[in-house]
CSV table of C-alpha atoms in Angstrom, one decimal:
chain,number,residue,atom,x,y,z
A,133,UNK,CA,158.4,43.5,275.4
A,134,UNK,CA,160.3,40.1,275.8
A,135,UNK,CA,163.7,42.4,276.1
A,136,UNK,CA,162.0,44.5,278.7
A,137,UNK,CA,160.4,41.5,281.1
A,138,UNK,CA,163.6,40.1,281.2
A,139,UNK,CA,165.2,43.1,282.3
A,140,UNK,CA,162.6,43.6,284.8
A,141,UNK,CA,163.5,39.9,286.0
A,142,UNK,CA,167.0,40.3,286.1
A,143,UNK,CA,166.8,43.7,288.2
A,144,UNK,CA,164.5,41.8,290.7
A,145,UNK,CA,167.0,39.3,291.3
A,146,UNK,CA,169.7,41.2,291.6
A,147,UNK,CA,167.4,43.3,294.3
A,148,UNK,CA,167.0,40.6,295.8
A,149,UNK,CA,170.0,38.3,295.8
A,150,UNK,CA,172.0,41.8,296.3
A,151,UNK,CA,169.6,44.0,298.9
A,152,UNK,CA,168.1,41.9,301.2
A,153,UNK,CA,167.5,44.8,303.6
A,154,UNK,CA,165.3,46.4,301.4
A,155,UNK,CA,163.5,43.3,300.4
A,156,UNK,CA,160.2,45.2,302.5
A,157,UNK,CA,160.9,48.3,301.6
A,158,UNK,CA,159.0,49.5,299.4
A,159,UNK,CA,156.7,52.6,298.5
A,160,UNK,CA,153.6,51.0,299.9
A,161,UNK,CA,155.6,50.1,303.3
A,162,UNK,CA,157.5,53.1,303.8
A,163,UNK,CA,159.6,51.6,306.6
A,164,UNK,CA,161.4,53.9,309.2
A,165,UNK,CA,164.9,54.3,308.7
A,166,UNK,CA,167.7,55.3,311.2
A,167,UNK,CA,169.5,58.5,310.8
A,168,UNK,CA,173.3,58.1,309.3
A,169,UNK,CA,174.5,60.4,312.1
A,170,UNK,CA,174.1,58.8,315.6
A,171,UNK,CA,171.3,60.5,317.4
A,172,UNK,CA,172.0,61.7,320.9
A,173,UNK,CA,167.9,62.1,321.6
A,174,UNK,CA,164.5,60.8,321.2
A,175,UNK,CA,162.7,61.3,317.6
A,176,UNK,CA,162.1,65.0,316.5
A,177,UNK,CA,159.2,66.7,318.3
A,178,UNK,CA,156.7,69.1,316.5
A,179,UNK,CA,158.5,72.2,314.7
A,180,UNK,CA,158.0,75.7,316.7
A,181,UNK,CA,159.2,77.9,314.4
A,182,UNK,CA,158.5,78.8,310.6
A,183,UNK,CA,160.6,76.7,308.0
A,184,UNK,CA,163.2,77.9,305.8
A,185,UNK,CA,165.1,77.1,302.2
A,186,UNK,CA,168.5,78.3,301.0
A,187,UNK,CA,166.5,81.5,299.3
A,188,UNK,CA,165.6,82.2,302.5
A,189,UNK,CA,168.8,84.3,302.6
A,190,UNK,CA,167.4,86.7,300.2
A,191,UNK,CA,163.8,87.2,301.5
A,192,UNK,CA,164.7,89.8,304.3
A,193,UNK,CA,166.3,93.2,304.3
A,194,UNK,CA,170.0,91.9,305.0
A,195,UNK,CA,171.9,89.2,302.3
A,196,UNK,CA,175.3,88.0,303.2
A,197,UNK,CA,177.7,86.9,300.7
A,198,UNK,CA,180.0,84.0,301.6
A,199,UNK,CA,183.1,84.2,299.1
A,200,UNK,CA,186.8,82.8,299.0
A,201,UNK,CA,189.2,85.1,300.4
A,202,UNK,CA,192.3,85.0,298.1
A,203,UNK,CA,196.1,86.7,298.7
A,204,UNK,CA,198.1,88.4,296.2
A,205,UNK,CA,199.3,84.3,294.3
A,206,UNK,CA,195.6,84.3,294.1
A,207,UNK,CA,196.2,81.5,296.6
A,208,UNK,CA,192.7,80.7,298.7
A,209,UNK,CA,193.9,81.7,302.7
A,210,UNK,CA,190.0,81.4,303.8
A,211,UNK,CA,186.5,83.4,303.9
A,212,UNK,CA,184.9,86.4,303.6
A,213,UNK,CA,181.7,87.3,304.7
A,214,UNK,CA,179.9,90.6,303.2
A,215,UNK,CA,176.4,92.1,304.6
A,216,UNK,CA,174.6,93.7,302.0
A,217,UNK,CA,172.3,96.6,304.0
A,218,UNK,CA,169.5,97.0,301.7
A,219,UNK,CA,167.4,99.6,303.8
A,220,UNK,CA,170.9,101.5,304.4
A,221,UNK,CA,172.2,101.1,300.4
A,222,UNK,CA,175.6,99.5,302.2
A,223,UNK,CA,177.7,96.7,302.0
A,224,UNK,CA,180.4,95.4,304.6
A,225,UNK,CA,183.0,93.1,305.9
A,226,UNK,CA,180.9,91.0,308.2
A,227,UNK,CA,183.1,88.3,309.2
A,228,UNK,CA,186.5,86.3,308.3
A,229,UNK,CA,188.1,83.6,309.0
A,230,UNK,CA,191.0,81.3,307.8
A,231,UNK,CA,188.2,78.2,307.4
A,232,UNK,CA,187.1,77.2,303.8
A,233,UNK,CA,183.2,77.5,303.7
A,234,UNK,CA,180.5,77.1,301.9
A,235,UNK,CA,178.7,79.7,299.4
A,236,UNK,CA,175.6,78.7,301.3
A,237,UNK,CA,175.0,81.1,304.3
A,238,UNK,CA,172.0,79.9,306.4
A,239,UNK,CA,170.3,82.7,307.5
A,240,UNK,CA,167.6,83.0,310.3
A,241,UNK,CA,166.1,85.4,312.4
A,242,UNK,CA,169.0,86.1,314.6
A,243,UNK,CA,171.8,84.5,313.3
A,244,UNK,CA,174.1,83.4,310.6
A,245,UNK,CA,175.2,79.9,309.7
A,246,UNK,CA,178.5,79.2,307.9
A,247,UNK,CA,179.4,75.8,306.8
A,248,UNK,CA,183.1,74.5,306.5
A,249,UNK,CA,184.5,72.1,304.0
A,250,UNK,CA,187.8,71.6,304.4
A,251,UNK,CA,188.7,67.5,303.2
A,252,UNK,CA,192.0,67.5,305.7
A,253,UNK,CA,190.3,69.1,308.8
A,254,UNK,CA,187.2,68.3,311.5
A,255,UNK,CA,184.6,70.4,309.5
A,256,UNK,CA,181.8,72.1,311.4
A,257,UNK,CA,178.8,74.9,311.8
A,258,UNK,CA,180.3,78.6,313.0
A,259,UNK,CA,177.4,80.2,314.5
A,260,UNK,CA,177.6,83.7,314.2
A,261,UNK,CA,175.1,86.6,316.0
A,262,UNK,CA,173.8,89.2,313.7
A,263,UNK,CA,176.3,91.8,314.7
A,264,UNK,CA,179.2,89.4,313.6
A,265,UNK,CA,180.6,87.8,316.6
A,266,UNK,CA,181.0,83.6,316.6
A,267,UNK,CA,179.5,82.4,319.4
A,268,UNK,CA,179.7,78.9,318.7
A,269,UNK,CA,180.9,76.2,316.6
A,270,UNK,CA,179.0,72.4,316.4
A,271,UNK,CA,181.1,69.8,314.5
A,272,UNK,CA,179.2,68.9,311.3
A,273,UNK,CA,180.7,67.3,308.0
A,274,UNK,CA,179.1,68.6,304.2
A,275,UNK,CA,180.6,65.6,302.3
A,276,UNK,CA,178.2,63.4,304.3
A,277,UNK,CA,175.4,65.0,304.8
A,278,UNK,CA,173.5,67.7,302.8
A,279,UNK,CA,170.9,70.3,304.7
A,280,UNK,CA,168.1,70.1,303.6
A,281,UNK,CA,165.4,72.6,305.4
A,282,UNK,CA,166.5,74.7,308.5
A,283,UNK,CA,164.5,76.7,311.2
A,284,UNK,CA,166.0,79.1,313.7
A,285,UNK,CA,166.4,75.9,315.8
A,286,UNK,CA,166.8,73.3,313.8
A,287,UNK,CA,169.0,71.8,310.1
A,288,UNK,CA,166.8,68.6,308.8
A,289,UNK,CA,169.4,67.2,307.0
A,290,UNK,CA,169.8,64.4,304.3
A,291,UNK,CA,172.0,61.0,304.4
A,292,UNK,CA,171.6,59.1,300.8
A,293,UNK,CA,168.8,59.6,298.5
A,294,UNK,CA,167.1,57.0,295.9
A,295,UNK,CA,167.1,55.4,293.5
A,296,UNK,CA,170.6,54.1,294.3
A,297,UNK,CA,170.5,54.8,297.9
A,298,UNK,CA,168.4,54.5,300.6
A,299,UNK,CA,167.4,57.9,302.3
A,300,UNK,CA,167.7,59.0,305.6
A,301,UNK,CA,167.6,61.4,307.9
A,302,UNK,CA,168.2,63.9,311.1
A,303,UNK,CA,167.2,66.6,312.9
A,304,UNK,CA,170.9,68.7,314.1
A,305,UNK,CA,169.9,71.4,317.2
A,306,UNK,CA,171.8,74.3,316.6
A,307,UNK,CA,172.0,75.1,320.3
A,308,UNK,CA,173.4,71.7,321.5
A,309,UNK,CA,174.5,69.9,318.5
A,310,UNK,CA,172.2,66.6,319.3
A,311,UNK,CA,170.9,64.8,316.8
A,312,UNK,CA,167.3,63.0,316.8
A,313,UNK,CA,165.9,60.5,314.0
A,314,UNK,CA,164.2,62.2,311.2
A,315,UNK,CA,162.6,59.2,309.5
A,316,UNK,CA,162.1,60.2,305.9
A,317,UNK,CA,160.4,57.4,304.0
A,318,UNK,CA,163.8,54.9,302.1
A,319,UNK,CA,162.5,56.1,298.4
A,320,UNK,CA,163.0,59.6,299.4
A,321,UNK,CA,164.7,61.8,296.2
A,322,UNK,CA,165.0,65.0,297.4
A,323,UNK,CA,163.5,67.6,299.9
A,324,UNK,CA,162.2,69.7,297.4
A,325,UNK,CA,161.3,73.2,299.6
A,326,UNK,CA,159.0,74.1,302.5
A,327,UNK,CA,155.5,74.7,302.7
A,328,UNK,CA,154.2,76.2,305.8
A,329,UNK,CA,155.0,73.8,308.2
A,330,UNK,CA,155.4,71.0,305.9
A,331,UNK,CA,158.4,69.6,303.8
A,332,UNK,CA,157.4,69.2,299.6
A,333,UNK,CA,159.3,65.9,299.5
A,334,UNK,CA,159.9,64.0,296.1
A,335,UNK,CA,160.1,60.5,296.2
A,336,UNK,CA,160.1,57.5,293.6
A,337,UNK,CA,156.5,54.8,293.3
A,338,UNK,CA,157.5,51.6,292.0
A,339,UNK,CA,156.9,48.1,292.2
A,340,UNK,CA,161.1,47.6,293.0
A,341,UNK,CA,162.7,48.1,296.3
A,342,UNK,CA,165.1,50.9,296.4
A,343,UNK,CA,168.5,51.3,295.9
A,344,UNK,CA,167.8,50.4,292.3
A,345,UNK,CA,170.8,48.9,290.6
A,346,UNK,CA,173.6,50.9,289.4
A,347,UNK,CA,173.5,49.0,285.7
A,348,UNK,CA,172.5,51.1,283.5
A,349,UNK,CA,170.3,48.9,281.5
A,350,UNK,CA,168.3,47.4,284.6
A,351,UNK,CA,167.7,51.1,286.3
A,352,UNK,CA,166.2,52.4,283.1
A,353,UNK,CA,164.4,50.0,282.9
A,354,UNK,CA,163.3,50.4,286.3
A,355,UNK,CA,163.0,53.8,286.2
A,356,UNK,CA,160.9,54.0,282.8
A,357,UNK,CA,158.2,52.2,284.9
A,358,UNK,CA,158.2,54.1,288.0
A,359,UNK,CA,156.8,57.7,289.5
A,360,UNK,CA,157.8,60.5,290.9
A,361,UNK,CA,155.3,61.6,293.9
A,362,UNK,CA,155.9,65.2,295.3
A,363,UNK,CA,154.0,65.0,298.6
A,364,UNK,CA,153.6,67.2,301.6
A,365,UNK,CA,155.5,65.8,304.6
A,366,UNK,CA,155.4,66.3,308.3
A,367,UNK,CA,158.5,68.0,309.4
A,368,UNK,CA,158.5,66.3,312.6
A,369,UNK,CA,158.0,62.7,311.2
A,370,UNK,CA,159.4,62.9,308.3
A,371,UNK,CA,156.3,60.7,306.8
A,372,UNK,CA,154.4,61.7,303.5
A,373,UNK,CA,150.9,63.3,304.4
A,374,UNK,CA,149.3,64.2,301.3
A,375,UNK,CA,150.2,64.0,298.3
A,376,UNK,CA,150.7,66.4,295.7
A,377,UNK,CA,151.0,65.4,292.4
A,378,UNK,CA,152.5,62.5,290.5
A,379,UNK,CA,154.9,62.0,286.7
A,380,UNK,CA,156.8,59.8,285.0
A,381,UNK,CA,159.5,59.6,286.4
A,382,UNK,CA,161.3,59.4,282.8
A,383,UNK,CA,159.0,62.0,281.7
A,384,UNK,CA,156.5,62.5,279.1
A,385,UNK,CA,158.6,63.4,276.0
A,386,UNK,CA,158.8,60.6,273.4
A,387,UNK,CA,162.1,60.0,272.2
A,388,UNK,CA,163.4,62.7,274.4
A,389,UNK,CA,167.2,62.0,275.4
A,390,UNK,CA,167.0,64.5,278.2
A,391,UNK,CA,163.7,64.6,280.4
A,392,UNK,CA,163.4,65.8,283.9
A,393,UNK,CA,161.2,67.3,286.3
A,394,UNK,CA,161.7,69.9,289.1
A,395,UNK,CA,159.5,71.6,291.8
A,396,UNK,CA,159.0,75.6,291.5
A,397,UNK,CA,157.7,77.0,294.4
A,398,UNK,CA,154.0,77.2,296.2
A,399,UNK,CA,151.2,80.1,295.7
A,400,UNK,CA,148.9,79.7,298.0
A,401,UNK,CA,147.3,76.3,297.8
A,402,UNK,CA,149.0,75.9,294.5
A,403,UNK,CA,151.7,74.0,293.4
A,404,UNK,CA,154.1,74.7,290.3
A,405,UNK,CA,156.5,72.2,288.3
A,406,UNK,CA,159.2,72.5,285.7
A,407,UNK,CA,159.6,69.8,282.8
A,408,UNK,CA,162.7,70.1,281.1
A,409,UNK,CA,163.2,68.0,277.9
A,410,UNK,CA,165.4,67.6,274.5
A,411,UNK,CA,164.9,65.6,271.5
A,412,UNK,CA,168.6,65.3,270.9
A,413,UNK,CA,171.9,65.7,272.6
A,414,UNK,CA,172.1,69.1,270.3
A,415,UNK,CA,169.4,70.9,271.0
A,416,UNK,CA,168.6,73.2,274.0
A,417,UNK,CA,166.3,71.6,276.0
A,418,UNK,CA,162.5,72.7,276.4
A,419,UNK,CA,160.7,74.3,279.5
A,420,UNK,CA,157.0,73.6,280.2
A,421,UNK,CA,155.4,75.0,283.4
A,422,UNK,CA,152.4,72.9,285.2
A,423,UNK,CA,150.6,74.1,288.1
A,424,UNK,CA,148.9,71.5,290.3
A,425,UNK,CA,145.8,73.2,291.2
A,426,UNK,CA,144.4,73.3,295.1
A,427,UNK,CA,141.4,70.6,293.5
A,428,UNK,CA,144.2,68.6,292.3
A,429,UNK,CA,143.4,69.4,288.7
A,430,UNK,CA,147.1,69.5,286.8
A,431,UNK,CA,147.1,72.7,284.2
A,432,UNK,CA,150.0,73.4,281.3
A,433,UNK,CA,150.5,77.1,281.8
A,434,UNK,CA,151.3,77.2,278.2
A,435,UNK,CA,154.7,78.4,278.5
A,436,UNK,CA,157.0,76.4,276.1
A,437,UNK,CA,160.5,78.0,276.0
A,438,UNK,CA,164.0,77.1,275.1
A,439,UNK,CA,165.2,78.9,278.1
A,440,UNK,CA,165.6,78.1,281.5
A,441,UNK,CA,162.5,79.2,283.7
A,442,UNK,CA,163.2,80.1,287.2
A,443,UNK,CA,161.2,81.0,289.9
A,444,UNK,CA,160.9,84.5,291.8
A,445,UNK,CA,159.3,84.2,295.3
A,446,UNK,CA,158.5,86.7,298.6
A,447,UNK,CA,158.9,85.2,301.8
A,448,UNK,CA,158.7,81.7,300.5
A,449,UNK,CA,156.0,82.3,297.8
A,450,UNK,CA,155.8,82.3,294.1
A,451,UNK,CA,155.5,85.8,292.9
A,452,UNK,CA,156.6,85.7,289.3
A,453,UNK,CA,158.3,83.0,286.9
A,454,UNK,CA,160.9,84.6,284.6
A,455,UNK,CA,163.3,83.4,281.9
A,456,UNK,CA,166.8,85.3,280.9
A,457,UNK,CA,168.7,85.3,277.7
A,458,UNK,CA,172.3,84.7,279.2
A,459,UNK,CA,173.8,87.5,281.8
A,460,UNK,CA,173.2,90.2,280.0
A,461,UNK,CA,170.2,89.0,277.6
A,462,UNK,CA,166.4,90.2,277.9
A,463,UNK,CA,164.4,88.5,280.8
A,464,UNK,CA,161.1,87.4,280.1
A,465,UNK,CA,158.6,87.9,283.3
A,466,UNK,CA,155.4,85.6,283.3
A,467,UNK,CA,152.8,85.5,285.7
A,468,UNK,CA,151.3,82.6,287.6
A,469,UNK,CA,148.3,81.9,284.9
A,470,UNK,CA,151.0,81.7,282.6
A,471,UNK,CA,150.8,85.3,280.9
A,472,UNK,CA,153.6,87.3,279.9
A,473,UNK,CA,154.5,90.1,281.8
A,474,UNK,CA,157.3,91.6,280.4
A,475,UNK,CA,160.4,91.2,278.2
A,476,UNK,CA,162.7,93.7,280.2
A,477,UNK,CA,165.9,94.6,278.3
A,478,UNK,CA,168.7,95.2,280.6
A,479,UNK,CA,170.5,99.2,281.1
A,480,UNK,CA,173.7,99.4,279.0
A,481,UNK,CA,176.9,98.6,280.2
A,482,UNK,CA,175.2,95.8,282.8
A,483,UNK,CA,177.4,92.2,283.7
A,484,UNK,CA,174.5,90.6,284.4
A,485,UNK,CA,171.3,91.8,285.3
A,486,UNK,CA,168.6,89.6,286.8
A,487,UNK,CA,165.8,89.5,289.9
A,488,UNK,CA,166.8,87.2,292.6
A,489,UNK,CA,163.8,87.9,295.3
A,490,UNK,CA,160.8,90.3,296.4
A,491,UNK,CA,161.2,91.6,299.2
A,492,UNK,CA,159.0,92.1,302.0
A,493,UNK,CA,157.4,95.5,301.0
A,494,UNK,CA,157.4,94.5,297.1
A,495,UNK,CA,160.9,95.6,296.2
A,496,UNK,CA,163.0,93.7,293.6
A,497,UNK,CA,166.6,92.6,294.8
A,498,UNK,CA,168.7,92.4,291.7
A,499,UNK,CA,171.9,91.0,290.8
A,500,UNK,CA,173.7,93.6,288.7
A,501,UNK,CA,177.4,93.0,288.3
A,502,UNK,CA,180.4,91.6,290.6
A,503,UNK,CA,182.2,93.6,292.4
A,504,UNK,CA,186.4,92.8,291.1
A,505,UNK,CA,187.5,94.8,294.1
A,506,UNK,CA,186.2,92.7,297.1
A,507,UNK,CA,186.4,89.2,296.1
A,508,UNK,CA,184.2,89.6,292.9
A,509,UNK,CA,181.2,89.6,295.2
A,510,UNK,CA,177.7,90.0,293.9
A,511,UNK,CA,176.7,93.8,293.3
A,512,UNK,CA,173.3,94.1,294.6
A,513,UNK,CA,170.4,96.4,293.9
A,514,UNK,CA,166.8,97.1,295.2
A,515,UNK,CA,164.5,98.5,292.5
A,516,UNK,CA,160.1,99.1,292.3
A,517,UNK,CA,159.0,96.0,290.5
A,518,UNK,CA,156.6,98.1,288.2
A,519,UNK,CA,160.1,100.4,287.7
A,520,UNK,CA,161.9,97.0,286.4
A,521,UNK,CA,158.7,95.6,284.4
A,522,UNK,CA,158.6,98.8,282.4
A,523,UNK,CA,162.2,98.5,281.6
A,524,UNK,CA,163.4,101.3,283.7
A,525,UNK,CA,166.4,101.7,285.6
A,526,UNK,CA,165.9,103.6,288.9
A,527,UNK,CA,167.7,101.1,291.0
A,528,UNK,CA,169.5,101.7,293.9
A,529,UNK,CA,173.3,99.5,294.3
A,530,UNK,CA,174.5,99.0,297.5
A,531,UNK,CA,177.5,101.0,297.9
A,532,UNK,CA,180.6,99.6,300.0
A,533,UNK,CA,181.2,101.1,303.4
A,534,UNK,CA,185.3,100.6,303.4
């Protein structure tokens, strides 16, 4: 305990001597912060449209693939851009270009949203309609900021994060390029996913000021005494307005050398978490599954398993949870009390083999292979869900329209 208070000490001086910025801010204050990129407008006003995640690009009846176009040295010369039909059963080139983007399309209801990342050019946004004409570029650089949440409007978009970094944050118009404040609270983590018209926001409790120290020793000891609070945040303030849970932010694992939590998804009022966790730097770590109830009670769903547990959802909503024994290995399918569903065994002579969404009418869209021919794509597949639960395999691949 002596060891530990003096710790403590230390990392409040060096806060203090080191910070003195943050000296107020704390997670009772939650003082406004100015976005990194220099806004061009007043502060956000309300959100108009629904909010969307990067799985986003799978929940309608259209995913593009953004992949690395290569030439015969295997040499990287720029992108390709594939639309995957899944009503027709086709896949096509969408788009090209000589530009180096991102693997992360973002997709809204009429458009397409490529990110470039090139470190010796000005990188931007290309803007592209759904028929796969560019109609627009808005300068934008990925190494400095990270997008967080988007709307057919609007990227809310992330500069820092805590514990050793103050967040902040802006609103980008993808119609003007202007900027306006988005005043996430300094002890921001992460922007976890949306929920309706709110943000699920992590952040860090603690009796420190963030940025926590970058010594080891002090931020674990700073950390071992702190929280992480998911809450529910106003889009348009970027301010906390319930919150949804609380843990350790080390965890609850004794001893464990590896502890970490993550947010699932929503179903209905519902909230679900991932704790990850191993004893030793040898074993595989551990999955438990907790759903915060819409009373705020906090349930172990009883799942316990060595693999990792992921999350399947339909038009932002949790459908299933599901584990998979490598590419090719048996997926486990549970449902949201915590049941197993199914241990599907994937058809012979599969790459991989794994659901990735449901689709609007129930369908499953499945990952079945890569396609060697055009860029090693993804080879997609739409499939009944009761069809893939019983371990049958009437799928239909998208075929590619040369």
């Amino acid at each position: 305990m002596k060891r530990l208070a003096f710790v403590l000490a230390a990392a409040l001086f060096t806060l203090t001597a080191c910070t003195p910025a943050a000296e107020t801010a704390t997670a009772e204050t939650l003082p406004e912060t100015e976005a990194t990129a220099e806004p061009t407008s007043e502060p956000a006003a309300a959100e108009t449209g629904p909010l969307y995640t990067y799985s986003h690009r799978y929940a309608q009846d259209v995913v593009y693939d953004v992949m690395p176009a290569l030439n015969d040295q295997f040499d990287y010369i720029g992108t390709n851009v594939y639309k995957n039909d899944l009503n027709a059963g086709q896949v096509s080139l969408f788009y090209s270009c000589d530009d180096w983007c991102l693997a992360d399309p973002y997709v809204t209801s009429d458009a397409v949203y490529l990110l470039t990342y090139n470190r010796d050019r000005d990188n931007k946004i290309i803007a592209l309609s759904p028929d796969g004409t560019k109609t627009h570029e808005i300068p934008f650089d990925p190494y400095a900021s990270t997008v967080v949440l988007y709307s057919d409007r609007y990227f809310y978009c992330m500069d820092g994060h805590a514990p050793y970094d103050t967040a902040s944050g802006f609103r980008l118009d993808l119609q003007t390029g202007e900027t306006a404040p988005w005043n996430l609270p300094v002890e921001t983590i992460s922007v976890a996913n949306a929920a309706g018209d709110f943000a699920v926001t992590e952040r860090i409790v603690s009796d420190y000021p963030v940025p926590f120290p970058r010594d080891g020793e002090i931020s674990d000891a700073l950390l071992q005494n702190s929280l992480r609070e998911y809450d529910l945040t106003d889009i348009a303030t970027g301010k906390p307005a319930r919150k949804i849970t609380e843990f350790p932010y080390k965890g609850t694992a004794e001893g464990a050398v590896f502890a970490a939590y993550a947010y699932l998804g929503k179903a209905g009022n519902d909230f679900y978490f991932r704790f990850e966790h191993a004893m030793s730097s040898e074993e595989r770590s551990v999955t438990n599954v907790f759903r915060v109830r819409s009373d705020s009670i906090q349930e172990d769903l009883g799942i316990s398993s060595d693999l990792f547990v992921q999350a399947l959802r339909q038009n932002g909503e949790l459908r299933w949870l599901f584990s998979r024994d490598g590419s090719q290995g048996t997926v486990t399918v549970y449902d949201l009390q915590g049941a197993v569903l199914a241990h599907v065994t994937p058809p012979d002579g599969m790459q991989v083999y794994y659901p990735v969404s449901m689709l609007d009418d129930g369908r499953l869209l499945l990952v079945i292979g890569y396609d060697e021919e055009h860029d090693n794509r993804s080879r997609y597949a739409v499939m009944d869900a009761d069809e893939f639960l019983n371990g049958g395999s009437a799928y239909r691949e998208m075929t590619f329209a040369e």
